[in-house]
Short mmCIF file of C-alpha atoms and ligand atoms in Angstrom, two decimals:
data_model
loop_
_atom_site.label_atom_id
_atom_site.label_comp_id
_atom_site.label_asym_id
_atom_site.label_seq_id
_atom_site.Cartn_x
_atom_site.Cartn_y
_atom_site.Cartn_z
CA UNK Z 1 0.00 0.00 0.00
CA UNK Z 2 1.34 3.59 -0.96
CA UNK Z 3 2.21 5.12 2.56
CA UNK Z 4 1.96 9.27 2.96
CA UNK Z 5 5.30 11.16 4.26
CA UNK Z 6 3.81 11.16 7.43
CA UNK Z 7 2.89 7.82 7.70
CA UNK Z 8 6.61 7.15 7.72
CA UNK Z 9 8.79 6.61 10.75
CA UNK Z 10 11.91 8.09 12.48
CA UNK Z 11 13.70 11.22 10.66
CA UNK Z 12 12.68 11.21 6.90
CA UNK Z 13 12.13 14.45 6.06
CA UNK Z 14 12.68 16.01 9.83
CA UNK Z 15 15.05 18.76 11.09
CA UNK Z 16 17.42 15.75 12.49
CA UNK Z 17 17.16 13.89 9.55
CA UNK Z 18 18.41 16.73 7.24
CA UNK Z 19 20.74 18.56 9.49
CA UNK Z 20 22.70 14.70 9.93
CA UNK Z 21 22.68 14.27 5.93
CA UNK Z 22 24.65 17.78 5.26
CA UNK Z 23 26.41 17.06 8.51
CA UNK Z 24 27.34 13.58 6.75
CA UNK Z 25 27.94 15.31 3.27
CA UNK Z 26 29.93 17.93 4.57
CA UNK Z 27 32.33 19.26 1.91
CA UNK Z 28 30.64 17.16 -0.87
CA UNK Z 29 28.55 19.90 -1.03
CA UNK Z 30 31.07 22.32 -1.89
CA UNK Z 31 31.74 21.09 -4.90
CA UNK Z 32 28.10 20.77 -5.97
CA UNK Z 33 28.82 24.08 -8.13
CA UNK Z 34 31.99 24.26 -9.63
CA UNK Z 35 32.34 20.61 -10.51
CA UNK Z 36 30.20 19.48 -14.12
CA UNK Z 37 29.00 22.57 -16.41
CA UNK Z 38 25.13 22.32 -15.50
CA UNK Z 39 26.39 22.94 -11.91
CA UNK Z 40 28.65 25.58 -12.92
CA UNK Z 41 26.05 27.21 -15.23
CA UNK Z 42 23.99 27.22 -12.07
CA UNK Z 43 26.67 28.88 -10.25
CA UNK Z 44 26.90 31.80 -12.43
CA UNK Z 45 22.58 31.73 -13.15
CA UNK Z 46 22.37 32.58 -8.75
CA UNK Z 47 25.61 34.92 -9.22
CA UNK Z 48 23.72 37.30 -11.68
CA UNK Z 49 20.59 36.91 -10.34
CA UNK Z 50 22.05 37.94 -6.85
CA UNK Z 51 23.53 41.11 -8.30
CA UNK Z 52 20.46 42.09 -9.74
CA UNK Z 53 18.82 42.15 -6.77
CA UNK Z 54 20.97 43.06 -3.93
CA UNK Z 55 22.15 46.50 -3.20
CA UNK Z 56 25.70 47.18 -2.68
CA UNK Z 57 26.08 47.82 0.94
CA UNK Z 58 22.75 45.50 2.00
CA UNK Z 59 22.73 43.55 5.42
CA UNK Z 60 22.17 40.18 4.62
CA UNK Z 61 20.36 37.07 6.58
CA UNK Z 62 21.74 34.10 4.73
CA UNK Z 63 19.70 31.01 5.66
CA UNK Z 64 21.34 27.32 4.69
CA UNK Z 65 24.54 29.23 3.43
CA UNK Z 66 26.19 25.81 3.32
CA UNK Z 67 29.94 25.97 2.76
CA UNK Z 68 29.42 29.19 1.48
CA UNK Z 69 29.86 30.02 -2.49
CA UNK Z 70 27.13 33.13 -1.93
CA UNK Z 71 28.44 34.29 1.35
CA UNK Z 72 31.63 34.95 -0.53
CA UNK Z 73 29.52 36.84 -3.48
CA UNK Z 74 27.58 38.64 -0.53
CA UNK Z 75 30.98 39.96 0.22
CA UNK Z 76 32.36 41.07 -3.06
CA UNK Z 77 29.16 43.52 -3.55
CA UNK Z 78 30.61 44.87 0.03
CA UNK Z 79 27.54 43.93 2.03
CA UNK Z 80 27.88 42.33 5.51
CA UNK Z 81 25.59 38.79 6.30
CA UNK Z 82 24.79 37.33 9.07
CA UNK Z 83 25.88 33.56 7.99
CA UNK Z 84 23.05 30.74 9.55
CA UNK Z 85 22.53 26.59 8.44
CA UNK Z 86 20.81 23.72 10.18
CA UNK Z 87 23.98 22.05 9.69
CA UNK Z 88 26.90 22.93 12.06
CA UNK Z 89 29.16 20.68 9.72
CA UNK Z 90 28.54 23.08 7.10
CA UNK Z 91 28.61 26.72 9.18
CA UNK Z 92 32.23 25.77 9.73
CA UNK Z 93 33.18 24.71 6.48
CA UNK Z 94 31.53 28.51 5.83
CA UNK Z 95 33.97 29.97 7.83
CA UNK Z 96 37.38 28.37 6.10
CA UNK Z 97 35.65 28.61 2.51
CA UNK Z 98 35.07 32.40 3.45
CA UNK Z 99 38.46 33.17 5.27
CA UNK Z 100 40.29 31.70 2.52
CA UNK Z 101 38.27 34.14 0.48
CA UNK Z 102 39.72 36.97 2.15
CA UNK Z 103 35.87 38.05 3.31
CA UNK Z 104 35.71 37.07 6.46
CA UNK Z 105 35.30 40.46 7.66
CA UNK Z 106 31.97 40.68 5.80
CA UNK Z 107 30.49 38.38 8.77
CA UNK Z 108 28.66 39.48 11.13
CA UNK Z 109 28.68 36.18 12.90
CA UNK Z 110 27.55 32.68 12.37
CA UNK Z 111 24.52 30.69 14.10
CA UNK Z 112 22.64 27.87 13.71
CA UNK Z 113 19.39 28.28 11.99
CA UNK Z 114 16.28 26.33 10.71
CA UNK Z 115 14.11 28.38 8.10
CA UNK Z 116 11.06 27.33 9.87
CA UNK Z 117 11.87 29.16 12.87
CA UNK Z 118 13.01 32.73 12.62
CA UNK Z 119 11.70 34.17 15.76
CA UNK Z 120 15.21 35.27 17.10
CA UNK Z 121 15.18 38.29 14.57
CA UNK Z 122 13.02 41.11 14.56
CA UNK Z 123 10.57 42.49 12.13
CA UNK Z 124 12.39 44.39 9.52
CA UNK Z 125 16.08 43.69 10.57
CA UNK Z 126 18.09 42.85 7.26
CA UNK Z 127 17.89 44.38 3.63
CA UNK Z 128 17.90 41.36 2.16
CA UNK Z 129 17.64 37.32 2.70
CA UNK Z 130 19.40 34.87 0.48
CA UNK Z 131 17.96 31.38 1.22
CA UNK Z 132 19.83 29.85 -2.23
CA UNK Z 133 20.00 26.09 -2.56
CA UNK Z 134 16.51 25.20 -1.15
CA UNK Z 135 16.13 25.77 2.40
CA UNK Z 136 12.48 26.07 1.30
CA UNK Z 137 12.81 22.58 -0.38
CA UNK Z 138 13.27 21.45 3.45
CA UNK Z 139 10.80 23.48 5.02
CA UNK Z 140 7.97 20.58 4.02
CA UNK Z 141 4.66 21.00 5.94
CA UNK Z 142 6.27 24.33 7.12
CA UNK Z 143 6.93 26.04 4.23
CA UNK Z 144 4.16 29.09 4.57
CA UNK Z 145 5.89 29.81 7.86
CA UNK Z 146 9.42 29.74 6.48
CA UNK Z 147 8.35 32.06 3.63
CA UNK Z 148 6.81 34.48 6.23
CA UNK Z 149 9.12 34.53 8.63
CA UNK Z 150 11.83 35.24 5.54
CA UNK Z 151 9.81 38.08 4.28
CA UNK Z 152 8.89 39.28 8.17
CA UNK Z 153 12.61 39.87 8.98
CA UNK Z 154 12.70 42.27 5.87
CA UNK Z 155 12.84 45.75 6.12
CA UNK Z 156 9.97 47.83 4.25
CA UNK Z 157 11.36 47.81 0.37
CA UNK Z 158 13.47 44.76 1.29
CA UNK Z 159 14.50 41.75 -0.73
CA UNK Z 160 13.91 37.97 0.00
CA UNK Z 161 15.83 35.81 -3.14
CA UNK Z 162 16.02 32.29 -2.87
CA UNK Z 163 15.80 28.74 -5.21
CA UNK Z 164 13.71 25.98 -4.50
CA UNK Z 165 14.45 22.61 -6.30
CA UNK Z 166 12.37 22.43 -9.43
CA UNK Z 167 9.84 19.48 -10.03
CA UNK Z 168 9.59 19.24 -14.00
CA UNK Z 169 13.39 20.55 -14.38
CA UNK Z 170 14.15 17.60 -12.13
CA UNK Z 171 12.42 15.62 -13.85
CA UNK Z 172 13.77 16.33 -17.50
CA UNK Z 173 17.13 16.38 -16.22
CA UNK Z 174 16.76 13.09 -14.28
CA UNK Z 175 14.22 11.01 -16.03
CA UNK Z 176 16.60 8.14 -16.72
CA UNK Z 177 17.32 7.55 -12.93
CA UNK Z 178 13.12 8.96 -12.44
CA UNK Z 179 12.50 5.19 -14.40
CA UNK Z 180 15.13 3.08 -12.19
CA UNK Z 181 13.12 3.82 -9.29
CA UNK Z 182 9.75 3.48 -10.63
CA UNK Z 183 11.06 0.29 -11.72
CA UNK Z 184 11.92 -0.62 -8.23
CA UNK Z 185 9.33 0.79 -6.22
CA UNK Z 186 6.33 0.90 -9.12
CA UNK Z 187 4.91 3.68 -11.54
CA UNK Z 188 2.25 4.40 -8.58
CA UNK Z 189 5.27 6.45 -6.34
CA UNK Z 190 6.62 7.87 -9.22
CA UNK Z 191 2.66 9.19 -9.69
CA UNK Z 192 2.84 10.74 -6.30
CA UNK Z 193 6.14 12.54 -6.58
CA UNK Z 194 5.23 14.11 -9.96
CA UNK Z 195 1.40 15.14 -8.24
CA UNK Z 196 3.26 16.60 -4.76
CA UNK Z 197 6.73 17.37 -5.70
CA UNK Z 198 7.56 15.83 -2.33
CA UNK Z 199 10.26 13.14 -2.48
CA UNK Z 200 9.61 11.14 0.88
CA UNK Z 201 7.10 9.34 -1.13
CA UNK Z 202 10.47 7.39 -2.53
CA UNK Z 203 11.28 4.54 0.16
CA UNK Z 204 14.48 4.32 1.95
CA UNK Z 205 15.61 7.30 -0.15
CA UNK Z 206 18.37 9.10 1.65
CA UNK Z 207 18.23 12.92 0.53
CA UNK Z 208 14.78 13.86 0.62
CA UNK Z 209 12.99 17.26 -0.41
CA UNK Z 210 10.19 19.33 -0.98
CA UNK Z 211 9.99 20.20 -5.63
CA UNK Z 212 8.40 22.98 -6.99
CA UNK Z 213 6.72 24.45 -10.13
CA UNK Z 214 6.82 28.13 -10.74
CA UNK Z 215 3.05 28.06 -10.10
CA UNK Z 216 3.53 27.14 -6.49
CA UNK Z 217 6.30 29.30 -6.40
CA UNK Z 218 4.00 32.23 -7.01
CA UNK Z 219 1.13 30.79 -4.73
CA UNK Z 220 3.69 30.82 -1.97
CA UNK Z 221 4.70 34.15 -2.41
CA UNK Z 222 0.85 35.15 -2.61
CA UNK Z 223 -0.19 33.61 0.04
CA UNK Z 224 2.45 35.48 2.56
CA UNK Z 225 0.69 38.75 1.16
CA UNK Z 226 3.86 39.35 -1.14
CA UNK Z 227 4.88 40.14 -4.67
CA UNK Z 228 7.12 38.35 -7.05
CA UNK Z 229 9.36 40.72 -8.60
CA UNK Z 230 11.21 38.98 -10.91
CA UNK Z 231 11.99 34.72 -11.34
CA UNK Z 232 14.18 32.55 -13.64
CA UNK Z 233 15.34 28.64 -13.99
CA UNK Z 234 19.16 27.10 -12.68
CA UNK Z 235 19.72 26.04 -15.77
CA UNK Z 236 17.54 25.90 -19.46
CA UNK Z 237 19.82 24.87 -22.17
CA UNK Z 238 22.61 23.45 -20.21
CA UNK Z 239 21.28 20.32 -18.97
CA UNK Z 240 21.72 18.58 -21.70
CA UNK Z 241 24.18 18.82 -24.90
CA UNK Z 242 27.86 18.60 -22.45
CA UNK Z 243 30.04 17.83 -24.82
CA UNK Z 244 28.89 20.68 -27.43
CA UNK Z 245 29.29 22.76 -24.13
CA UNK Z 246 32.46 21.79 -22.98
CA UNK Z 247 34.10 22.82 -26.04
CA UNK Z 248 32.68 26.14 -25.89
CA UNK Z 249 33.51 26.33 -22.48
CA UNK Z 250 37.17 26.44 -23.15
CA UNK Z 251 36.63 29.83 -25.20
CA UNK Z 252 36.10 32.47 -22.72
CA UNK Z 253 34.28 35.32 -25.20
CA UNK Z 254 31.97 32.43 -26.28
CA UNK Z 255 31.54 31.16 -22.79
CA UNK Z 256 30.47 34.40 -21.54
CA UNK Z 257 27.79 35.05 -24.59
CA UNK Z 258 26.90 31.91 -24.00
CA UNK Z 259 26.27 32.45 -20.16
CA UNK Z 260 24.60 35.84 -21.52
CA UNK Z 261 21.99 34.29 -23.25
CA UNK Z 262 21.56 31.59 -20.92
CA UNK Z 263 20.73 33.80 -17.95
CA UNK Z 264 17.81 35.90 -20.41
CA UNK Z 265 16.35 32.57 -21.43
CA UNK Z 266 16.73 31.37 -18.01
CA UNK Z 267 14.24 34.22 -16.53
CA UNK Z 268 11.88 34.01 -20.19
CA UNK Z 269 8.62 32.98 -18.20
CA UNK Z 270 8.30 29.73 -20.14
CA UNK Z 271 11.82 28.12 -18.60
CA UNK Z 272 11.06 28.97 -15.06
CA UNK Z 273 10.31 25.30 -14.42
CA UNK Z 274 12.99 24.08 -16.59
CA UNK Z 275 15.95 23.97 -15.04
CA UNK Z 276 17.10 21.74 -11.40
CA UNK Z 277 16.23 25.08 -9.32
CA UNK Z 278 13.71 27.92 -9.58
CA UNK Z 279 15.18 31.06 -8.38
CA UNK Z 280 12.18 33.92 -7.40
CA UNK Z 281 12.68 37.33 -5.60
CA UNK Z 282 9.92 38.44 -3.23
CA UNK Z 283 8.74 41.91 -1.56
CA UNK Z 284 5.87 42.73 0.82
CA UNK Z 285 3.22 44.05 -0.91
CA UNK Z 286 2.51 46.76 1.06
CA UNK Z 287 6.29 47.99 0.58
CA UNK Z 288 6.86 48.47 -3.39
CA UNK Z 289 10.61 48.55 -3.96
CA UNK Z 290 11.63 52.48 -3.22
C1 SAM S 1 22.11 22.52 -1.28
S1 SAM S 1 22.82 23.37 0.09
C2 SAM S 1 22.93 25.04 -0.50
C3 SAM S 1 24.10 25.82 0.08
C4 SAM S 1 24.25 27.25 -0.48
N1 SAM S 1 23.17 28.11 -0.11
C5 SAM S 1 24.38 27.21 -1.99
O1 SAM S 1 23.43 27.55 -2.69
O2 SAM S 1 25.46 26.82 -2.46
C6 SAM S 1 21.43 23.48 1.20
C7 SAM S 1 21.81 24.02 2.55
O3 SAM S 1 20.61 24.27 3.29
C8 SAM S 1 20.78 23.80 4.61
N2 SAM S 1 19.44 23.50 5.15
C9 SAM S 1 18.68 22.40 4.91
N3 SAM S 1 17.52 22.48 5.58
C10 SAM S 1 17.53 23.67 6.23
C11 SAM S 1 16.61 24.32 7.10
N4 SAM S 1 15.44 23.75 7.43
N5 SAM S 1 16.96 25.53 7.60
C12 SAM S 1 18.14 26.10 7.29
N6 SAM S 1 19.06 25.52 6.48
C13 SAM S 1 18.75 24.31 5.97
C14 SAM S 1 21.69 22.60 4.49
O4 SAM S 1 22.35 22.29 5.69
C15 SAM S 1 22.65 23.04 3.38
O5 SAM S 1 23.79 23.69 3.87
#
C-alpha cells in the first residue's frame, strides 16, 4: 500500500534527519557548483541573479549558506551577512571557505538556523535574505511559515531571493534515474512525486525534499501577502548537450555570450520550471521597492 510522508517513521524528512545528511555530506557539497557545467552554469545563473537584486552595501540574513559560495559573493558587492545553516558541519566549512576568500570580515557572525523558525530576529532587521540552494525545499509542511518569517525579517522595500528545487526541471534532467526507481518501487510512487513534488514518497531514499513548479512558487509568495518581482530557472539549455558545451567552455568570449543568453532565457517565463532550481525574488506588498 502507498504510505503518505507522514505515515513514515523516524527522521525522513525532519530537522534531524536533514541537518545529519549535510552534517554527513559535509564538503561534498562544496563542490556541488563548480564541478560538471550544468552545476557551474547554475553557479553563475544565482551569481547574476544575486547582483540584480541586492544592493551594494545590504545587510544580509543568509539562511542554509552551506559551505558558502554566496556568502563569498555577498561579500564582493561589500555587504555584511549574518551567515546561519541547520547544519553545524557546514557553518564551519563557511567559515574556512570564506576566510580563505579573504571576506571574512563581511560576517557578522555565524549561528545555527532552521528556516522554519526565525523568531530570534526582529521584524524588519536585514535588507535582504538569500535562502539559495533550497532551504524552502526542506521546510515541508512548514513552508508558509518559512516564507513568512523570511519576508517578516525584511525591512519595508526589502529583498527575500532564494531557489527551490524544481519538479519538471528535475524531472527532464533526471528522467533516466526517475525510471530506475519506478522500476523498483512501481509507476504508482513515481505518480505521487510528480502530483506533490515531495520526495519522501520514494522509500528508503536518503536525501529527501520538498519540488516545486513556478506556479507554487507564485502561490507561496501570494499567500504570505507578497509580490514576485522577478523569477528565472538554474539552468535551461545546459542540462543537456555537455560535450557541445564543454568545447565552448574552453573559449572564454563564447563562454560568456553563451552564459549571456543563458541567464535571459533562463528568466523568459516559459523556462522557469525548466531547469534543477527555480530562483524567485519576493517583496511585501505593502512595501513596493523604493
Ligand atoms: C544545497 S545546500 C545550499 C548551500 C548554499 N546556499 C548554496 O546555494 O550553495 C542546502 C543548505 O541548506 C541547509 N538546510 C537544509 N535544511 C535547512 C533548514 N530547514 N533551515 C536552514 N538551512 C537548511 C543545508 O544544511 C545546506 O547547507
Amino acid at each position: 500500500m502507498q504510505t503518505t510522508p507522514s505515515e513514515q517513521d523516524g527522521q525522513y524528512g525532519s530537522a534531524e534527519g536533514i541537518r545529519s545528511f549535510y552534517d554527513r555530506l559535509a564538503s561534498g557539497e562544496a563542490d556541488r557548483l563548480v564541478k560538471d557545467l550544468p552545476g557551474r552554469v547554475s553557479f553563475e545563473v544565482h551569481r547574476r541573479f544575486l547582483r540584480r537584486h541586492l544592493s551594494p552595501g545590504s545587510r544580509v540574513l543568509e539562511i542554509g549558506a552551506g559551505p558558502g559560495r554566496f556568502t563569498v559573493e555577498i561579500a564582493a558587492l561589500g555587504s555584511t551577512v549574518v551567515v546561519t545553516d541547520i547544519s553545524p558541519v557546514q557553518l564551519a566549512l563557511n567559515a574556512e571557505f570564506v576566510a580563505a576568500a579573504g571576506v571574512e570580515h563581511a560576517v557578522e557572525r555565524r549561528e545555527e538556523l532552521d528556516v522554519r523558525d526565525l523568531s530570534a530576529f526582529p521584524d524588519g532587521s536585514f535588507d535582504a535574505v538569500l535562502a539559495y540552494g533550497g532551504p524552502l525545499s526542506y521546510a515541508f509542511e512548514a513552508e508558509r511559515t518559512a516564507m513568512q518569517g523570511m519576508l517578516r525579517v525584511v525591512r519595508p522595500g526589502g529583498v527575500v531571493l532564494a531557489s527551490v528545487m524544481s519538479l519538471w526541471g528535475t524531472w527532464r534532467a533526471g528522467l533516466s534515474s526517475v525510471l530506475s526507481m519506478e522500476a523498483e518501487h512501481g509507476t504508482g510512487v513515481g505518480d505521487m512525486v510528480l502530483a506533490t513534488g515531495d520526495l519522501r514518497h520514494v522509500p528508503g531514499l536518503e536525501h529527501v525534499c520538498r519540488m516545486f513548479t513556478w506556479q507554487e512558487v507564485e502561490a507561496l509568495v501570494h499567500a504570505a501577502d507578497a509580490q514576485i518581482v522577478d523569477g528565472s530557472a538554474s539552468n535551461w539549455a545546459s542540462l543537456h548537450h555537455g560535450d557541445t558545451l564543454a568545447v565552448l567552455e574552453q573559449d572564454e568570449k563564447l563562454w560568456q555570450r553563451f552564459l549571456n543568453h543563458e541567464s535571459t532565457a533562463c528568466s523568459a517565463p516559459g523556462a522557469r520550471d525548466g531547469g534543477t532550481h527555480i530562483l524567485f525574488a519576493a517583496r511585501n506588498r505593502a512595501h513596493p521597492r523604493p
